[in-house]
Amino acid sequence: MSRRTLLAAALLAAQVAVLAAIFRAAPAGLPWWYGAAWALFATAVWALRGVPGPAAGRLVLAGGLAVIATGLLGPPATSTDSYRYAWDGRVQSAGLSPYDHAPADPALAALRDPWLFPACSEGHFYPVEGDTCTRINRPSVHTIYPPLAEAYFLLVDRLSPEGARHAPLQVAGALVAAGVLVVLRRRAADRAAYRAAYWAWCPAVPMEAVNNAHVDLLAVAAVVLALGAVPRSTVAGRGLLLGAAVAIKLVPAVALPGALSGALAGREGARRALRTLLPAVLLVAAAYLTYVLASRSSVLGYLSGYLAEEGYDEAGARDRYGLVRWLLPDSWALPAVLAVLAALLFHVLRHGDPDRPERGALLLTGSALLLLTPGYSWYALLVVALVALDGRWEWLGVPLAGAAAYLVPGAGTPAYALAAALVIAGAAARSGRAGAPWPPRRLPAAPGRAAPPP
C-alpha cells in the first residue's frame, strides 16, 4: 500500500471519528467540530488524488459507506424537519390529506403520540395547546412539501415498525445516499475515481441526507440518475426523472435547464429539449393532480408563507440576496438576481454542452444559491452531487457556506462571499489551463546543457 493511500485512509478515518462524535455526543461547539470534519474531508480528497485508480475506487466506496453510516448514530442533530415527515406519513396512513390539516389541528388529536407531541415540561419544543407541545416545527401551518415527497413519507410510514420513530427515515436516507455513491462510482473512470469522493466523503451527506434525513436527498438521487446514468438518447426517461426531482423538492427546478443544454443552438437541440421538458412537466402535473383530487385545501401548502418568512419577497427582511445587497440597494436585489439567472440560463441553453448536462446544472444551481444566500444548508446537497458528476471541486464552497449560514449567526453572507471567490478563482485557473499550449512549448537549453528530450 502506497504512502499516499495510507495518508488518505488515515485522514478519512479521522473524519469518520469526528462525525461519529458529532452524532453520538452532540458536543458543545458543534460548528467547530463540523468545520474540522470539512477540513479533514478536503485534505483526504487531496491525498486521494495521488492514489492509483483501482485502489482509489475501493477506498472511495469503503470510506463512503463508513461516512454515510455515521449519520445513523444518533437522533437528528440540527434539524426538526424529519418529524414533520413522520407526521405527514402518519396522517396519510389515516386516510387524510396532509394539505388539509396542520399538526396543531384538534381534529387530528387522535393521531398524536408522546414522541411527536410530548409534554412541554419535557424539553424545548413548539407549543400546541395547554401543556402539549410538539417536535414538529411550524405546527400551526399546513405542510410545504410537494406531492412525491408526501408519497415518500407515506411509503416510509407504511413500511416502518411500530415505535420506530426517526430511524426508518434515517435508514432510508443512508440507503439512498449509498445508491447515489454507487452510481457516481460506476460513472467515474478509474483515473477520476476521486470525483465520487466529493459526494461519498462530504460531511454534508451524513449530516443532511442521513442524520437529519432531509427529503432533498431523494430529489438529488433522481437528478443523479437523470444526468449521470440515463443515456443522452433516452431523453424521455431523463425528463421523467427530472420531473420527479421537482415534484419531490422544488429546488431541482434550477438544475433542469442543464438537461436542455444547447437547446437554442439549432433545431436538433430544440427538439431534444422539448422531448426532455414535456415528460418532466407532465409528471409534475400528474403528481400534483393526484393530491389536488384528494385534498380540500391548496396543495401549495405553506409555500407562499415560507417564502415571505425567509425574506425572499422583501430583500431587507433577512439575509437573503446578501452578496447582491453588498453592491446594490435592497430594492434592486431581486431584479438583479433574476437578471443574472436569466443570463446564465440563456448561456446554458445557447452554449451548453449536451454531452455534459451536469455542467450547466451545476452552474445554474450553484449560482442560484450564491445569489439567494439561503440560510439552510441542506439545499446545497444537490450541488455536492453535481460536483461529483462534473468534477469542479471549487463549487463545494457553496454547501460549506450554507452550513456556516445555518450554524453560525451572522456568518452567512461572508461565507457565501468566500464561496463565490473560490468559484471565480477556480474558473480563472481552469481557463488559464485551457488556454495553455499543448503539448507544452520546449524551453531553450541552458548553456552547456543538452536540450530535454521531446
Short mmCIF file of C-alpha atoms in Angstrom, two decimals, residues 164-360:
data_model
loop_
_atom_site.label_atom_id
_atom_site.label_comp_id
_atom_site.label_asym_id
_atom_site.label_seq_id
_atom_site.Cartn_x
_atom_site.Cartn_y
_atom_site.Cartn_z
CA ALA A 164 -39.59 3.12 15.10
CA ARG A 165 -39.63 6.94 15.35
CA HIS A 166 -36.97 8.68 13.25
CA ALA A 167 -34.90 5.57 12.45
CA PRO A 168 -36.75 4.48 9.26
CA LEU A 169 -36.23 7.88 7.65
CA GLN A 170 -32.54 7.83 8.55
CA VAL A 171 -32.08 4.28 7.24
CA ALA A 172 -33.86 5.22 4.03
CA GLY A 173 -31.55 8.23 3.71
CA ALA A 174 -28.47 6.04 4.21
CA LEU A 175 -29.64 3.55 1.57
CA VAL A 176 -30.37 6.28 -0.98
CA ALA A 177 -27.07 8.06 -0.26
CA ALA A 178 -25.21 4.77 -0.77
CA GLY A 179 -27.11 4.21 -4.01
CA VAL A 180 -26.05 7.63 -5.26
CA LEU A 181 -22.46 6.73 -4.36
CA VAL A 182 -22.65 3.53 -6.43
CA VAL A 183 -23.98 5.42 -9.45
CA LEU A 184 -21.27 8.07 -9.17
CA ARG A 185 -18.52 5.48 -8.68
CA ARG A 186 -19.58 3.49 -11.73
CA ARG A 187 -19.71 6.62 -13.84
CA ALA A 188 -16.22 7.77 -12.90
CA ALA A 189 -13.33 6.16 -14.73
CA ASP A 190 -10.51 4.79 -12.58
CA ARG A 191 -8.37 7.82 -13.37
CA ALA A 192 -11.12 10.08 -11.96
CA ALA A 193 -12.34 7.83 -9.15
CA TYR A 194 -11.65 10.61 -6.65
CA ARG A 195 -14.62 12.55 -8.04
CA ALA A 196 -17.08 10.17 -6.40
CA ALA A 197 -15.43 11.07 -3.08
CA TYR A 198 -16.77 14.60 -3.44
CA TRP A 199 -20.13 13.05 -2.60
CA ALA A 200 -19.11 9.95 -0.66
CA TRP A 201 -16.89 11.70 1.88
CA CYS A 202 -18.58 15.10 2.08
CA PRO A 203 -19.77 15.79 5.67
CA ALA A 204 -23.00 17.30 4.33
CA VAL A 205 -24.15 13.83 3.22
CA PRO A 206 -24.23 12.10 6.64
CA MET A 207 -25.40 15.31 8.31
CA GLU A 208 -28.25 16.35 6.00
CA ALA A 209 -29.13 13.24 3.99
CA VAL A 210 -28.86 10.64 6.77
CA ASN A 211 -28.89 12.09 10.27
CA ASN A 212 -31.37 14.87 9.53
CA ALA A 213 -32.98 12.66 6.83
CA HIS A 214 -33.85 15.56 4.55
CA VAL A 215 -36.07 14.58 1.66
CA ASP A 216 -33.85 16.69 -0.60
CA LEU A 217 -31.70 13.55 -0.94
CA LEU A 218 -34.44 11.76 -2.86
CA ALA A 219 -34.57 14.62 -5.37
CA VAL A 220 -30.77 14.58 -5.63
CA ALA A 221 -30.86 10.86 -6.41
CA ALA A 222 -33.34 11.48 -9.24
CA VAL A 223 -31.10 14.21 -10.70
CA VAL A 224 -28.00 12.00 -10.48
CA LEU A 225 -29.81 9.17 -12.26
CA ALA A 226 -31.11 11.56 -14.93
CA LEU A 227 -27.79 13.25 -15.67
CA GLY A 228 -25.32 10.54 -14.71
CA ALA A 229 -26.93 7.21 -15.56
CA VAL A 230 -29.58 7.69 -18.26
CA PRO A 231 -28.08 7.76 -21.78
CA ARG A 232 -28.36 11.00 -23.71
CA SER A 233 -30.54 9.26 -26.30
CA THR A 234 -33.17 8.36 -23.68
CA VAL A 235 -34.41 11.91 -23.34
CA ALA A 236 -37.93 10.98 -22.19
CA GLY A 237 -36.55 8.92 -19.29
CA ARG A 238 -34.24 11.76 -18.35
CA GLY A 239 -37.20 14.15 -18.39
CA LEU A 240 -39.31 11.88 -16.18
CA LEU A 241 -36.54 11.64 -13.59
CA LEU A 242 -36.02 15.39 -13.55
CA GLY A 243 -39.76 15.94 -13.24
CA ALA A 244 -39.76 13.54 -10.30
CA ALA A 245 -36.96 15.54 -8.67
CA VAL A 246 -39.01 18.74 -8.94
CA ALA A 247 -42.11 17.01 -7.58
CA ILE A 248 -40.08 15.87 -4.56
CA LYS A 249 -38.45 19.21 -3.75
CA LEU A 250 -38.83 22.30 -5.93
CA VAL A 251 -35.15 23.29 -5.70
CA PRO A 252 -34.02 20.93 -8.53
CA ALA A 253 -36.02 23.05 -10.98
CA VAL A 254 -32.89 25.22 -11.29
CA ALA A 255 -30.92 22.15 -12.44
CA LEU A 256 -33.45 21.14 -15.08
CA PRO A 257 -32.08 23.51 -17.76
CA GLY A 258 -28.80 21.60 -17.60
CA ALA A 259 -30.53 18.76 -19.41
CA LEU A 260 -31.64 21.28 -22.03
CA SER A 261 -28.07 22.46 -22.76
CA GLY A 262 -27.72 23.64 -26.34
CA ALA A 263 -31.48 23.89 -26.88
CA LEU A 264 -31.07 27.23 -28.67
CA ALA A 265 -28.13 26.10 -30.79
CA GLY A 266 -30.20 24.52 -33.56
CA ARG A 267 -33.30 22.59 -34.45
CA GLU A 268 -31.99 19.28 -33.19
CA GLY A 269 -31.19 20.82 -29.83
CA ALA A 270 -34.65 22.35 -29.61
CA ARG A 271 -36.34 19.04 -30.43
CA ARG A 272 -34.24 17.20 -27.87
CA ALA A 273 -35.06 19.82 -25.24
CA LEU A 274 -38.77 19.54 -25.96
CA ARG A 275 -38.66 15.74 -25.68
CA THR A 276 -36.98 16.17 -22.30
CA LEU A 277 -39.09 19.01 -20.94
CA LEU A 278 -42.54 17.68 -21.88
CA PRO A 279 -42.31 14.43 -19.82
CA ALA A 280 -40.95 16.43 -16.88
CA VAL A 281 -43.86 18.87 -16.95
CA LEU A 282 -46.44 16.10 -17.38
CA LEU A 283 -45.07 14.13 -14.44
CA VAL A 284 -45.10 17.16 -12.14
CA ALA A 285 -48.67 17.97 -13.22
CA ALA A 286 -49.83 14.39 -12.68
CA ALA A 287 -48.23 14.23 -9.23
CA TYR A 288 -49.91 17.44 -8.12
CA LEU A 289 -53.24 16.45 -9.67
CA THR A 290 -53.31 13.28 -7.56
CA TYR A 291 -53.21 15.32 -4.36
CA VAL A 292 -55.47 18.05 -5.72
CA LEU A 293 -58.19 15.43 -6.13
CA ALA A 294 -57.57 14.07 -2.63
CA SER A 295 -57.41 17.45 -0.83
CA ARG A 296 -59.80 20.23 0.02
CA SER A 297 -57.11 22.86 0.62
CA SER A 298 -54.36 24.14 -1.65
CA VAL A 299 -51.60 21.64 -2.38
CA LEU A 300 -49.11 24.52 -2.34
CA GLY A 301 -49.49 24.41 1.44
CA TYR A 302 -47.30 26.88 3.30
CA LEU A 303 -45.09 27.69 0.30
CA SER A 304 -46.02 31.36 -0.04
CA GLY A 305 -45.83 31.88 3.71
CA TYR A 306 -42.43 30.22 3.83
CA LEU A 307 -41.05 32.47 1.08
CA ALA A 308 -42.25 35.54 2.96
CA GLU A 309 -40.95 34.21 6.28
CA GLU A 310 -37.50 33.63 4.80
CA GLY A 311 -37.34 37.13 3.33
CA TYR A 312 -37.43 36.24 -0.37
CA ASP A 313 -40.26 38.69 -1.04
CA GLU A 314 -38.54 41.59 0.78
CA ALA A 315 -34.77 41.68 0.46
CA GLY A 316 -34.14 43.70 3.60
CA ALA A 317 -36.14 41.40 5.88
CA ARG A 318 -33.48 38.68 6.33
CA ASP A 319 -30.05 37.80 4.95
CA ARG A 320 -31.35 36.77 1.54
CA TYR A 321 -29.64 38.15 -1.58
CA GLY A 322 -26.74 39.01 0.72
CA LEU A 323 -23.99 39.31 -1.89
CA VAL A 324 -26.11 41.39 -4.24
CA ARG A 325 -27.11 43.70 -1.39
CA TRP A 326 -23.45 44.44 -0.72
CA LEU A 327 -23.34 46.01 -4.19
CA LEU A 328 -26.86 47.32 -4.82
CA PRO A 329 -29.75 48.85 -2.85
CA ASP A 330 -32.16 46.35 -1.32
CA SER A 331 -34.92 47.27 -3.75
CA TRP A 332 -32.71 46.30 -6.67
CA ALA A 333 -31.65 42.94 -5.27
CA LEU A 334 -34.42 40.70 -6.61
CA PRO A 335 -34.47 42.21 -10.14
CA ALA A 336 -30.67 41.92 -10.28
CA VAL A 337 -30.76 38.28 -9.20
CA LEU A 338 -33.41 37.46 -11.78
CA ALA A 339 -31.41 39.23 -14.49
CA VAL A 340 -28.21 37.32 -13.68
CA LEU A 341 -30.03 33.99 -13.55
CA ALA A 342 -31.73 34.76 -16.87
CA ALA A 343 -28.35 35.50 -18.45
CA LEU A 344 -26.89 32.26 -17.11
CA LEU A 345 -29.94 30.35 -18.33
CA PHE A 346 -29.50 31.78 -21.82
CA HIS A 347 -25.82 30.86 -21.75
CA VAL A 348 -26.60 27.23 -20.85
CA LEU A 349 -29.38 26.93 -23.43
CA ARG A 350 -27.29 28.55 -26.18
CA HIS A 351 -23.74 27.40 -25.43
CA GLY A 352 -24.14 24.48 -23.02
CA ASP A 353 -22.69 21.08 -23.88
CA PRO A 354 -25.47 18.49 -24.44
CA ASP A 355 -22.97 15.75 -23.60
CA ARG A 356 -22.22 17.35 -20.21
CA PRO A 357 -25.63 18.39 -18.85
CA GLU A 358 -24.30 18.27 -15.30
CA ARG A 359 -22.04 21.23 -16.11
CA GLY A 360 -24.93 23.55 -16.92
#
